[in-house]
XYZ file of N, CA and C in Angstrom:
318
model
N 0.813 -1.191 0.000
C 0.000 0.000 0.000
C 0.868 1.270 0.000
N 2.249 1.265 1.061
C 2.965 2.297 0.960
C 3.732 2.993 -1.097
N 3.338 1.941 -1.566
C 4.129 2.090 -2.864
C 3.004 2.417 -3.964
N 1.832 2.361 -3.178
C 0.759 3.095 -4.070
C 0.611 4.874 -3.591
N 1.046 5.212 -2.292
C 0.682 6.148 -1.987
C 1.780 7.208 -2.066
N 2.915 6.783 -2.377
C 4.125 7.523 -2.897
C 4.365 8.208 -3.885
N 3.625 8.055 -5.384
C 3.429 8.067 -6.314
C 5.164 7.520 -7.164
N 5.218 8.267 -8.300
C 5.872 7.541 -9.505
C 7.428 8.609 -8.980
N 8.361 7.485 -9.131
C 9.615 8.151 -8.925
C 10.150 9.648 -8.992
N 9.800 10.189 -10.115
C 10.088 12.019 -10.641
C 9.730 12.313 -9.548
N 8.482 12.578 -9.252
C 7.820 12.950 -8.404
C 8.895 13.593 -7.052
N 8.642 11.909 -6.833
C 9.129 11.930 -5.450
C 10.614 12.472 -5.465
N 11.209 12.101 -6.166
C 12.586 12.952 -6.313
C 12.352 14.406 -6.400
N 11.455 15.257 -7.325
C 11.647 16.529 -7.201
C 11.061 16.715 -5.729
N 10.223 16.129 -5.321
C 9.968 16.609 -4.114
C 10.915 16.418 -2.494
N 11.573 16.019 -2.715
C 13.189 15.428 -2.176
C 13.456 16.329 -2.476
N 13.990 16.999 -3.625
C 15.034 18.095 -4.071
C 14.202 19.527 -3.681
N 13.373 19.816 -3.719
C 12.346 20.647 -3.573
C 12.847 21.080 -1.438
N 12.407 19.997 -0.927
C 12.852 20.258 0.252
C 14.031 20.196 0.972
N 14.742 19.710 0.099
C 16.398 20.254 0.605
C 17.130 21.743 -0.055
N 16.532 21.905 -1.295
C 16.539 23.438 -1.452
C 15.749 24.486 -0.880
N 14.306 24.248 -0.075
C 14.316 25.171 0.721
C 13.973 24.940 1.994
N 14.821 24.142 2.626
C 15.775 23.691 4.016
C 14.494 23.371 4.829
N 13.675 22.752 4.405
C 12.641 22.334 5.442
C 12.790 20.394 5.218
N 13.892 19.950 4.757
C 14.325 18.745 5.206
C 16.077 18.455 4.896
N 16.341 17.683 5.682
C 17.679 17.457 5.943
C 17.946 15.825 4.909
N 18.861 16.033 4.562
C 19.930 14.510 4.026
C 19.163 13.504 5.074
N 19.153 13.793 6.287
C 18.465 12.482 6.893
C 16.861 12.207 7.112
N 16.271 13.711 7.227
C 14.788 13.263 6.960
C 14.693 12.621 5.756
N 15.382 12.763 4.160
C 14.866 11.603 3.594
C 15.589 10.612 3.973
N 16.507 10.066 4.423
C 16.558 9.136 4.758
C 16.006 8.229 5.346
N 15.224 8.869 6.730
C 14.740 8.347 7.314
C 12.960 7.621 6.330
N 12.887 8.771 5.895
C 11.496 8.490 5.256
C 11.321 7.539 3.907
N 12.938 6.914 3.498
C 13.059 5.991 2.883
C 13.770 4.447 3.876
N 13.694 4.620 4.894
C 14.109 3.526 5.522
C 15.681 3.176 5.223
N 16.613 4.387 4.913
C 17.844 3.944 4.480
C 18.670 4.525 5.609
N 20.058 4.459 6.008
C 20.679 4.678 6.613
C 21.150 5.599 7.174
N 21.272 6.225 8.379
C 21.756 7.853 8.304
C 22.944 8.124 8.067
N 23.098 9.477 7.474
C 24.570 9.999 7.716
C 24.767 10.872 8.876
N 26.175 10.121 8.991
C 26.235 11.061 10.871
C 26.065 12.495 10.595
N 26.191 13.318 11.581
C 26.071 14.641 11.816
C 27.262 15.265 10.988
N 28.435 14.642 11.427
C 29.563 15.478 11.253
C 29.788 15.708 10.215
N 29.239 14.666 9.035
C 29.008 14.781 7.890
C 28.394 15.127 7.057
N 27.011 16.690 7.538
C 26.370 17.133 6.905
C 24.530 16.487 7.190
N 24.747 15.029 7.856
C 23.072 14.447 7.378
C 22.536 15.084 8.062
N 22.390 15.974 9.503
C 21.446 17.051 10.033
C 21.131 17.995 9.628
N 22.141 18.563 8.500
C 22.011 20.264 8.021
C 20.840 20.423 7.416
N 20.380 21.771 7.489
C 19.224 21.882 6.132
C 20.015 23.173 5.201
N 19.726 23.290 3.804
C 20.491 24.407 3.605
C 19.059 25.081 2.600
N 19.328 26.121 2.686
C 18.458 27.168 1.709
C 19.613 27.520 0.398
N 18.219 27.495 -0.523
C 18.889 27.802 -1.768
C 19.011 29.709 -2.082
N 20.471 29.715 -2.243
C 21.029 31.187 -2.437
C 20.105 32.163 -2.471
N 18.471 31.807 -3.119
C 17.831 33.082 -3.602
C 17.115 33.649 -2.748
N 17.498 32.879 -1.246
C 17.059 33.387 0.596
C 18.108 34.011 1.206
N 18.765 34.723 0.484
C 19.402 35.347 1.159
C 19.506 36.507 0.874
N 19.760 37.170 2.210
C 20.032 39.325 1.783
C 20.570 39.544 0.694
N 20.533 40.551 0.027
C 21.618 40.774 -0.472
C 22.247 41.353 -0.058
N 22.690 42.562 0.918
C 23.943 42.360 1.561
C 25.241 41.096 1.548
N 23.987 39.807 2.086
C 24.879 38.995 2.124
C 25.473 38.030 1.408
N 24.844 38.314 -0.318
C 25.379 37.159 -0.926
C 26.810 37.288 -1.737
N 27.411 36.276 -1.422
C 28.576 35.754 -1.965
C 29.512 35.783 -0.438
N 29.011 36.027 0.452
C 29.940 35.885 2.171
C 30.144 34.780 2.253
N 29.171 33.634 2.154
C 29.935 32.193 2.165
C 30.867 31.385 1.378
N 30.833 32.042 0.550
C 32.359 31.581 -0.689
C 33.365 32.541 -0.632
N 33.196 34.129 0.077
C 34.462 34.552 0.852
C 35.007 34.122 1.614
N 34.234 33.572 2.886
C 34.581 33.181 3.960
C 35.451 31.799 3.725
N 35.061 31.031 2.680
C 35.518 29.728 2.660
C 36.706 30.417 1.533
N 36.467 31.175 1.059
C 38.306 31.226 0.156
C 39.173 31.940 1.416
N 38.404 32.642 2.376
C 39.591 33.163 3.429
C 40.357 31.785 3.849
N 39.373 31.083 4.300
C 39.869 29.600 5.472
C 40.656 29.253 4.373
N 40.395 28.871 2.934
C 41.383 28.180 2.414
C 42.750 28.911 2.138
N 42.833 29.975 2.101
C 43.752 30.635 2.066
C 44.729 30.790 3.396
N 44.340 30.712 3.989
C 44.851 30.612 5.182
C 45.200 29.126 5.606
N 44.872 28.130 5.449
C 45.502 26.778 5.168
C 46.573 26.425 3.999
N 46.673 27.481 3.314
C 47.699 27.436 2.401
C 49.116 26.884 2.968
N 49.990 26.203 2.348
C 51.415 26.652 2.943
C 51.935 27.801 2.097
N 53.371 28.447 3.443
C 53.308 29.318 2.893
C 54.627 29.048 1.572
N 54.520 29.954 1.029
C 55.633 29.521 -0.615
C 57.078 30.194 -0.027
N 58.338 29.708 0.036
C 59.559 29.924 -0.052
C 60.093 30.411 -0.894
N 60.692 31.157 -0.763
C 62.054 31.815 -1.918
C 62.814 31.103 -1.789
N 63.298 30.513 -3.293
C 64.220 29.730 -3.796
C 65.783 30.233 -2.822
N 66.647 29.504 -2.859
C 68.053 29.817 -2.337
C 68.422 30.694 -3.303
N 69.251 31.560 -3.092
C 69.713 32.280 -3.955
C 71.141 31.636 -4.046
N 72.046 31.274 -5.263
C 72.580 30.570 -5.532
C 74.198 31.003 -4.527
N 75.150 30.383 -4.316
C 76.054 31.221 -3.830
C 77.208 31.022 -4.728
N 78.258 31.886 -4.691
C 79.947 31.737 -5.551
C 80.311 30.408 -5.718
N 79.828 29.500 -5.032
C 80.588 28.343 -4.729
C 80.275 27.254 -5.528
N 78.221 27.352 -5.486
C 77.873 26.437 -6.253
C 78.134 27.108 -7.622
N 77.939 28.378 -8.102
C 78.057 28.729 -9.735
C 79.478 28.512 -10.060
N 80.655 28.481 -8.917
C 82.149 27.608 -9.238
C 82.337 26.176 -9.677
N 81.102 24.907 -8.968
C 80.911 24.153 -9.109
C 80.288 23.830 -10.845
N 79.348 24.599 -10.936
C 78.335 24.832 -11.917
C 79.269 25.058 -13.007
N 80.082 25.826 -13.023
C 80.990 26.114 -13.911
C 82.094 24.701 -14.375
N 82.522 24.663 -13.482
C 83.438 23.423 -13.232
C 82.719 22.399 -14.054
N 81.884 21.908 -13.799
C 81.320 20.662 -14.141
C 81.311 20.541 -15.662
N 80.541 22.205 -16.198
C 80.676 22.273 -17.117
C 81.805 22.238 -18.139
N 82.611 22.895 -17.922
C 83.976 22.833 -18.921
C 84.121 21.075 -18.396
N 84.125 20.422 -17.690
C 84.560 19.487 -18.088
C 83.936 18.276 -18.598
N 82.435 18.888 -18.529
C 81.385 18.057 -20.270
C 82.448 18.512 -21.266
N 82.717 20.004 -21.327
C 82.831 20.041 -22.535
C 84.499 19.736 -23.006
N 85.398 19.361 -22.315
C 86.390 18.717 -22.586
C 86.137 17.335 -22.879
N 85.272 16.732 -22.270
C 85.102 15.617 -22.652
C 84.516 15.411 -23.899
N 83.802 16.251 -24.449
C 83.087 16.112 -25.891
C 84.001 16.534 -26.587
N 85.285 17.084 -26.737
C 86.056 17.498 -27.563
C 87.465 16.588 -27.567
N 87.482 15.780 -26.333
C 88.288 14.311 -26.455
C 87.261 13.289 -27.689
N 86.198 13.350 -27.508
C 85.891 12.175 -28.229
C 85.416 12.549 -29.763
């Protein structure tokens, strides 16, 4: 009887999608209301989220600032190369003339 009163798949999917875009159900209310498994908390299955077009405008685009700050700030930070010293460009040198003696022995 439950599979008569559900209606035909689309359906029920847009209406799934319908209420997780405007946050009056969570990853786990459908879950629950399909008898499938939860996802823990930490992982999002409690959240509800609203779709962008609920929000101030003041405030839109703050949550993709906020998350390029954090990532930016988890960055490592970038090093300046060594700057070479007399010793290795003596080496550097060295090595070289003696490729090239060797290509002019053979």
């Amino acid at each position: 009887m439950d599979g008569l009163l559900r209606g035909d798949y689309q359906s029920l999917m847009n209406g799934y999608a319908t209420g997780i875009s405007n946050g009056f159900l969570s990853p786990n209310d459908i879950h629950r209301l399909e008898n499938m498994d939860l996802i823990p908390a930490d992982q999002g299955g409690d959240d509800y989220y609203l779709n962008g077009g609920y929000v101030k405008s003041k405030d839109a685009g703050l949550a993709q600032q906020n998350k390029a700050a954090a990532a930016q700030q988890n960055q490592p930070q970038q090093t300046q190369p060594e700057e070479e010293t007399p010793d290795s460009e003596n080496r550097q040198s060295e090595s070289t003339s003696k490729r090239q003696k060797e290509r002019r022995a053979r």
